[in-house]
Tab-separated table of N, CA and C in Angstrom:
chain	number	residue	atom	x	y	z
Q	119	MET	N	173.477	132.737	39.730
Q	119	MET	CA	172.427	133.060	40.672
Q	119	MET	C	171.076	132.618	40.113
Q	120	GLU	N	170.308	132.003	40.952
Q	120	GLU	CA	168.974	131.560	40.547
Q	120	GLU	C	167.953	132.626	40.937
Q	121	ILE	N	166.956	132.787	40.090
Q	121	ILE	CA	165.893	133.757	40.320
Q	121	ILE	C	164.631	132.990	40.684
Q	122	ILE	N	163.965	133.423	41.734
Q	122	ILE	CA	162.718	132.788	42.153
Q	122	ILE	C	161.582	133.394	41.329
Q	123	ILE	N	160.841	132.516	40.668
Q	123	ILE	CA	159.747	132.942	39.797
Q	123	ILE	C	158.413	132.573	40.440
Q	124	ASN	N	157.432	133.449	40.248
Q	124	ASN	CA	156.070	133.156	40.694
Q	124	ASN	C	155.109	133.599	39.591
Q	125	ASP	N	153.834	133.455	39.855
Q	125	ASP	CA	152.843	133.815	38.836
Q	125	ASP	C	152.943	135.298	38.452
Q	126	ALA	N	153.339	136.156	39.400
Q	126	ALA	CA	153.365	137.600	39.153
Q	126	ALA	C	154.549	138.046	38.292
Q	127	ASN	N	155.713	137.416	38.451
Q	127	ASN	CA	156.893	137.902	37.726
Q	127	ASN	C	157.314	137.001	36.565
Q	128	PHE	N	156.539	135.972	36.252
Q	128	PHE	CA	156.905	135.031	35.195
Q	128	PHE	C	157.107	135.720	33.849
Q	129	GLU	N	156.158	136.549	33.459
Q	129	GLU	CA	156.255	137.188	32.142
Q	129	GLU	C	157.489	138.082	32.052
Q	130	ALA	N	157.724	138.891	33.072
Q	130	ALA	CA	158.865	139.810	33.049
Q	130	ALA	C	160.195	139.064	33.053
Q	131	GLU	N	160.308	138.023	33.867
Q	131	GLU	CA	161.590	137.331	34.031
Q	131	GLU	C	161.857	136.268	32.967
Q	132	VAL	N	160.804	135.648	32.435
Q	132	VAL	CA	160.989	134.528	31.507
Q	132	VAL	C	160.590	134.914	30.085
Q	133	ILE	N	159.345	135.272	29.889
Q	133	ILE	CA	158.840	135.555	28.544
Q	133	ILE	C	159.584	136.731	27.914
Q	134	ASN	N	159.859	137.769	28.690
Q	134	ASN	CA	160.513	138.965	28.161
Q	134	ASN	C	162.036	138.960	28.325
Q	135	SER	N	162.606	137.848	28.740
Q	135	SER	CA	164.052	137.775	28.959
Q	135	SER	C	164.823	137.836	27.644
Q	136	GLU	N	165.892	138.614	27.642
Q	136	GLU	CA	166.772	138.657	26.475
Q	136	GLU	C	167.674	137.425	26.429
Q	137	LEU	N	167.968	136.861	27.587
Q	137	LEU	CA	168.784	135.646	27.660
Q	137	LEU	C	167.891	134.417	27.571
Q	138	PRO	N	168.443	133.281	27.132
Q	138	PRO	CA	167.702	132.025	27.265
Q	138	PRO	C	167.475	131.759	28.757
Q	139	VAL	N	166.418	131.024	29.075
Q	139	VAL	CA	166.050	130.781	30.469
Q	139	VAL	C	165.898	129.282	30.710
Q	140	LEU	N	166.512	128.801	31.787
Q	140	LEU	CA	166.294	127.440	32.270
Q	140	LEU	C	165.440	127.550	33.519
Q	141	ILE	N	164.286	126.881	33.515
Q	141	ILE	CA	163.386	126.911	34.666
Q	141	ILE	C	163.341	125.537	35.303
Q	142	ASP	N	163.496	125.523	36.616
Q	142	ASP	CA	163.375	124.304	37.414
Q	142	ASP	C	162.048	124.379	38.166
Q	143	PHE	N	161.058	123.584	37.720
Q	143	PHE	CA	159.792	123.457	38.448
Q	143	PHE	C	160.021	122.432	39.549
Q	144	TRP	N	159.794	122.800	40.797
Q	144	TRP	CA	160.150	121.954	41.929
Q	144	TRP	C	159.185	122.181	43.089
Q	145	ALA	N	159.379	121.418	44.165
Q	145	ALA	CA	158.670	121.619	45.427
Q	145	ALA	C	159.602	121.162	46.550
Q	146	PRO	N	159.517	121.788	47.715
Q	146	PRO	CA	160.432	121.444	48.807
Q	146	PRO	C	160.253	120.019	49.335
Q	147	TRP	N	159.082	119.436	49.157
Q	147	TRP	CA	158.813	118.082	49.652
Q	147	TRP	C	159.223	117.001	48.654
Q	148	CYS	N	159.731	117.384	47.502
Q	148	CYS	CA	160.049	116.457	46.410
Q	148	CYS	C	161.510	115.999	46.508
Q	149	GLY	N	161.728	114.733	46.835
Q	149	GLY	CA	163.074	114.174	46.945
Q	149	GLY	C	163.896	114.312	45.677
Q	150	PRO	N	163.362	113.888	44.518
Q	150	PRO	CA	164.125	114.036	43.276
Q	150	PRO	C	164.460	115.497	42.950
Q	151	CYS	N	163.588	116.416	43.339
Q	151	CYS	CA	163.871	117.844	43.117
Q	151	CYS	C	165.119	118.264	43.890
Q	152	ASN	N	165.240	117.744	45.108
Q	152	ASN	CA	166.408	118.063	45.923
Q	152	ASN	C	167.678	117.446	45.345
Q	153	MET	N	167.541	116.361	44.581
Q	153	MET	CA	168.697	115.746	43.928
Q	153	MET	C	169.177	116.588	42.746
Q	154	VAL	N	168.259	117.178	42.010
Q	154	VAL	CA	168.636	117.954	40.817
Q	154	VAL	C	169.035	119.395	41.166
Q	155	ALA	N	168.647	119.878	42.336
Q	155	ALA	CA	168.927	121.272	42.715
Q	155	ALA	C	170.406	121.648	42.637
Q	156	PRO	N	171.341	120.828	43.144
Q	156	PRO	CA	172.757	121.213	43.039
Q	156	PRO	C	173.247	121.297	41.591
Q	157	ILE	N	172.693	120.467	40.719
Q	157	ILE	CA	173.068	120.508	39.301
Q	157	ILE	C	172.594	121.823	38.687
Q	158	VAL	N	171.373	122.218	39.020
Q	158	VAL	CA	170.820	123.475	38.508
Q	158	VAL	C	171.657	124.654	39.016
Q	159	GLU	N	172.077	124.600	40.282
Q	159	GLU	CA	172.919	125.661	40.839
Q	159	GLU	C	174.258	125.736	40.101
Q	160	GLU	N	174.842	124.584	39.772
Q	160	GLU	CA	176.096	124.555	39.009
Q	160	GLU	C	175.909	125.189	37.633
Q	161	LEU	N	174.794	124.863	36.976
Q	161	LEU	CA	174.525	125.436	35.657
Q	161	LEU	C	174.395	126.956	35.741
Q	162	ALA	N	173.766	127.446	36.815
Q	162	ALA	CA	173.627	128.895	37.004
Q	162	ALA	C	175.002	129.553	37.093
Q	163	GLU	N	175.935	128.901	37.782
Q	163	GLU	CA	177.292	129.440	37.905
Q	163	GLU	C	178.055	129.303	36.589
Q	164	ASP	N	177.972	128.124	35.974
Q	164	ASP	CA	178.722	127.849	34.742
Q	164	ASP	C	178.316	128.770	33.593
Q	165	TYR	N	177.038	129.128	33.524
Q	165	TYR	CA	176.522	129.899	32.393
Q	165	TYR	C	176.089	131.308	32.791
Q	166	ALA	N	176.641	131.825	33.875
Q	166	ALA	CA	176.310	133.182	34.326
Q	166	ALA	C	176.563	134.174	33.192
Q	167	GLY	N	175.586	135.029	32.939
Q	167	GLY	CA	175.700	136.017	31.869
Q	167	GLY	C	175.262	135.512	30.507
Q	168	LYS	N	175.094	134.194	30.372
Q	168	LYS	CA	174.667	133.594	29.103
Q	168	LYS	C	173.299	132.938	29.209
Q	169	LEU	N	172.920	132.571	30.438
Q	169	LEU	CA	171.684	131.826	30.687
Q	169	LEU	C	171.089	132.310	31.995
Q	170	LYS	N	169.800	132.601	31.984
Q	170	LYS	CA	169.099	132.947	33.215
Q	170	LYS	C	168.533	131.651	33.789
Q	171	VAL	N	168.835	131.376	35.047
Q	171	VAL	CA	168.354	130.158	35.697
Q	171	VAL	C	167.334	130.556	36.757
Q	172	CYS	N	166.148	129.958	36.655
Q	172	CYS	CA	165.034	130.308	37.529
Q	172	CYS	C	164.463	129.061	38.188
Q	173	LYS	N	163.857	129.266	39.352
Q	173	LYS	CA	163.182	128.181	40.054
Q	173	LYS	C	161.732	128.582	40.292
Q	174	ILE	N	160.833	127.634	40.059
Q	174	ILE	CA	159.415	127.864	40.319
Q	174	ILE	C	158.922	126.782	41.266
Q	175	ASN	N	158.525	127.189	42.469
Q	175	ASN	CA	157.917	126.274	43.428
Q	175	ASN	C	156.472	126.056	42.961
Q	176	VAL	N	156.145	124.831	42.559
Q	176	VAL	CA	154.827	124.559	41.979
Q	176	VAL	C	153.693	124.818	42.966
Q	177	ASP	N	153.979	124.725	44.261
Q	177	ASP	CA	152.946	124.996	45.262
Q	177	ASP	C	152.670	126.492	45.393
Q	178	GLU	N	153.675	127.316	45.098
Q	178	GLU	CA	153.536	128.764	45.248
Q	178	GLU	C	153.218	129.477	43.937
Q	179	ALA	N	153.335	128.778	42.812
Q	179	ALA	CA	153.037	129.370	41.497
Q	179	ALA	C	152.159	128.412	40.694
Q	180	PRO	N	150.944	128.147	41.189
Q	180	PRO	CA	150.092	127.169	40.507
Q	180	PRO	C	149.649	127.611	39.116
Q	181	GLY	N	149.555	128.911	38.874
Q	181	GLY	CA	149.112	129.391	37.565
Q	181	GLY	C	150.086	129.023	36.461
Q	182	VAL	N	151.364	129.329	36.665
Q	182	VAL	CA	152.391	129.008	35.667
Q	182	VAL	C	152.509	127.498	35.517
Q	183	SER	N	152.474	126.785	36.631
Q	183	SER	CA	152.587	125.322	36.589
Q	183	SER	C	151.451	124.716	35.774
Q	184	ARG	N	150.259	125.220	35.962
Q	184	ARG	CA	149.093	124.739	35.215
Q	184	ARG	C	149.198	125.124	33.740
Q	185	GLN	N	149.630	126.361	33.480
Q	185	GLN	CA	149.753	126.865	32.106
Q	185	GLN	C	150.672	125.976	31.269
Q	186	TYR	N	151.731	125.451	31.877
Q	186	TYR	CA	152.683	124.626	31.138
Q	186	TYR	C	152.490	123.134	31.380
Q	187	GLY	N	151.368	122.764	31.987
Q	187	GLY	CA	151.006	121.355	32.124
Q	187	GLY	C	151.965	120.541	32.973
Q	188	ILE	N	152.492	121.150	34.025
Q	188	ILE	CA	153.428	120.430	34.890
Q	188	ILE	C	152.660	119.378	35.678
Q	189	ARG	N	152.970	118.112	35.415
Q	189	ARG	CA	152.307	117.001	36.093
Q	189	ARG	C	153.278	116.195	36.945
Q	190	ALA	N	154.566	116.338	36.677
Q	190	ALA	CA	155.597	115.633	37.440
Q	190	ALA	C	156.735	116.612	37.709
Q	191	ILE	N	157.344	116.460	38.867
Q	191	ILE	CA	158.496	117.292	39.199
Q	191	ILE	C	159.635	116.402	39.662
Q	192	PRO	N	160.862	116.800	39.427
Q	192	PRO	CA	161.229	118.044	38.778
Q	192	PRO	C	160.972	118.017	37.277
Q	193	THR	N	160.587	119.153	36.756
Q	193	THR	CA	160.533	119.381	35.312
Q	193	THR	C	161.390	120.605	35.043
Q	194	LEU	N	162.299	120.471	34.096
Q	194	LEU	CA	163.136	121.596	33.691
Q	194	LEU	C	162.758	121.983	32.274
Q	195	MET	N	162.559	123.277	32.055
Q	195	MET	CA	162.194	123.783	30.733
Q	195	MET	C	163.191	124.839	30.299
Q	196	VAL	N	163.465	124.861	29.004
Q	196	VAL	CA	164.328	125.875	28.410
Q	196	VAL	C	163.443	126.803	27.572
Q	197	PHE	N	163.564	128.098	27.818
Q	197	PHE	CA	162.832	129.113	27.058
Q	197	PHE	C	163.821	129.965	26.280
Q	198	LYS	N	163.448	130.308	25.066
Q	198	LYS	CA	164.252	131.212	24.229
Q	198	LYS	C	163.268	132.092	23.475
Q	199	GLY	N	163.465	133.393	23.546
Q	199	GLY	CA	162.572	134.319	22.855
Q	199	GLY	C	161.131	134.215	23.313
Q	200	GLY	N	160.928	133.889	24.583
Q	200	GLY	CA	159.585	133.803	25.138
Q	200	GLY	C	158.858	132.499	24.880
Q	201	GLU	N	159.507	131.560	24.186
Q	201	GLU	CA	158.883	130.278	23.856
Q	201	GLU	C	159.618	129.130	24.538
Q	202	MET	N	158.865	128.130	24.973
Q	202	MET	CA	159.470	126.927	25.521
Q	202	MET	C	160.025	126.113	24.355
Q	203	VAL	N	161.334	125.819	24.392
Q	203	VAL	CA	161.988	125.146	23.272
Q	203	VAL	C	162.477	123.737	23.603
Q	204	ASP	N	162.574	123.395	24.886
Q	204	ASP	CA	162.991	122.049	25.275
Q	204	ASP	C	162.601	121.827	26.724
Q	205	GLN	N	162.545	120.545	27.108
Q	205	GLN	CA	162.237	120.233	28.499
Q	205	GLN	C	162.811	118.887	28.889
Q	206	GLN	N	162.944	118.706	30.194
Q	206	GLN	CA	163.403	117.451	30.782
Q	206	GLN	C	162.501	117.175	31.975
Q	207	VAL	N	161.818	116.044	31.954
Q	207	VAL	CA	160.982	115.651	33.082
Q	207	VAL	C	161.748	114.603	33.874
Q	208	GLY	N	161.903	114.851	35.168
Q	208	GLY	CA	162.637	113.920	36.022
Q	208	GLY	C	164.097	114.313	36.152
Q	209	VAL	N	164.776	113.607	37.042
Q	209	VAL	CA	166.188	113.877	37.304
Q	209	VAL	C	167.022	113.465	36.100
Q	210	ALA	N	167.980	114.299	35.748
Q	210	ALA	CA	168.903	113.995	34.650
Q	210	ALA	C	170.293	114.456	35.067
Q	211	PRO	N	171.328	113.764	34.591
Q	211	PRO	CA	172.687	114.207	34.909
Q	211	PRO	C	173.007	115.539	34.228
Q	212	LYS	N	174.029	116.191	34.737
Q	212	LYS	CA	174.406	117.512	34.234
Q	212	LYS	C	174.663	117.502	32.734
Q	213	ASP	N	175.337	116.472	32.222
Q	213	ASP	CA	175.669	116.462	30.794
Q	213	ASP	C	174.424	116.440	29.913
Q	214	VAL	N	173.364	115.786	30.369
Q	214	VAL	CA	172.107	115.774	29.607
Q	214	VAL	C	171.504	117.180	29.582
Q	215	LEU	N	171.523	117.845	30.718
Q	215	LEU	CA	170.974	119.204	30.776
Q	215	LEU	C	171.806	120.169	29.933
Q	216	VAL	N	173.117	119.984	29.932
Q	216	VAL	CA	173.984	120.833	29.109
Q	216	VAL	C	173.634	120.674	27.630
Q	217	THR	N	173.368	119.445	27.184
Q	217	THR	CA	173.014	119.237	25.770
Q	217	THR	C	171.670	119.877	25.432
Q	218	LYS	N	170.800	120.034	26.422
Q	218	LYS	CA	169.501	120.664	26.177
Q	218	LYS	C	169.609	122.188	26.085
Q	219	ILE	N	170.533	122.785	26.852
Q	219	ILE	CA	170.622	124.248	26.854
Q	219	ILE	C	171.618	124.802	25.834
Q	220	THR	N	172.636	124.028	25.498
Q	220	THR	CA	173.709	124.516	24.621
Q	220	THR	C	173.225	125.080	23.281
Q	221	PRO	N	172.260	124.451	22.596
Q	221	PRO	CA	171.839	125.007	21.294
Q	221	PRO	C	171.233	126.410	21.381
Q	222	TYR	N	170.819	126.823	22.562
Q	222	TYR	CA	170.095	128.087	22.702
Q	222	TYR	C	170.945	129.206	23.299
Q	223	ILE	N	172.211	128.897	23.588
Q	223	ILE	CA	173.095	129.898	24.198
Q	223	ILE	C	173.922	130.573	23.115
């Protein structure tokens, strides 16, 4: 299950999370974002209970997007212990994303 993140719940859901977190920064008008969305959904199912998967609409959460310097979407970030530990800018196949999250699970 994916969790929708905004400026108000970012700290509680991401920074204070006991699980590692994969965040998908996206927008509904972004074609490449729509290409990566099914992969992110698969990861949420594959790693349920081991990884928290969140989505941040950059148009609806400009504060978090600005805080992390999001300039291109999709951008996927991995957080562990409240810190950003890895990221992927642009569309990537599932196996690439798995290699980015596996060290933190």
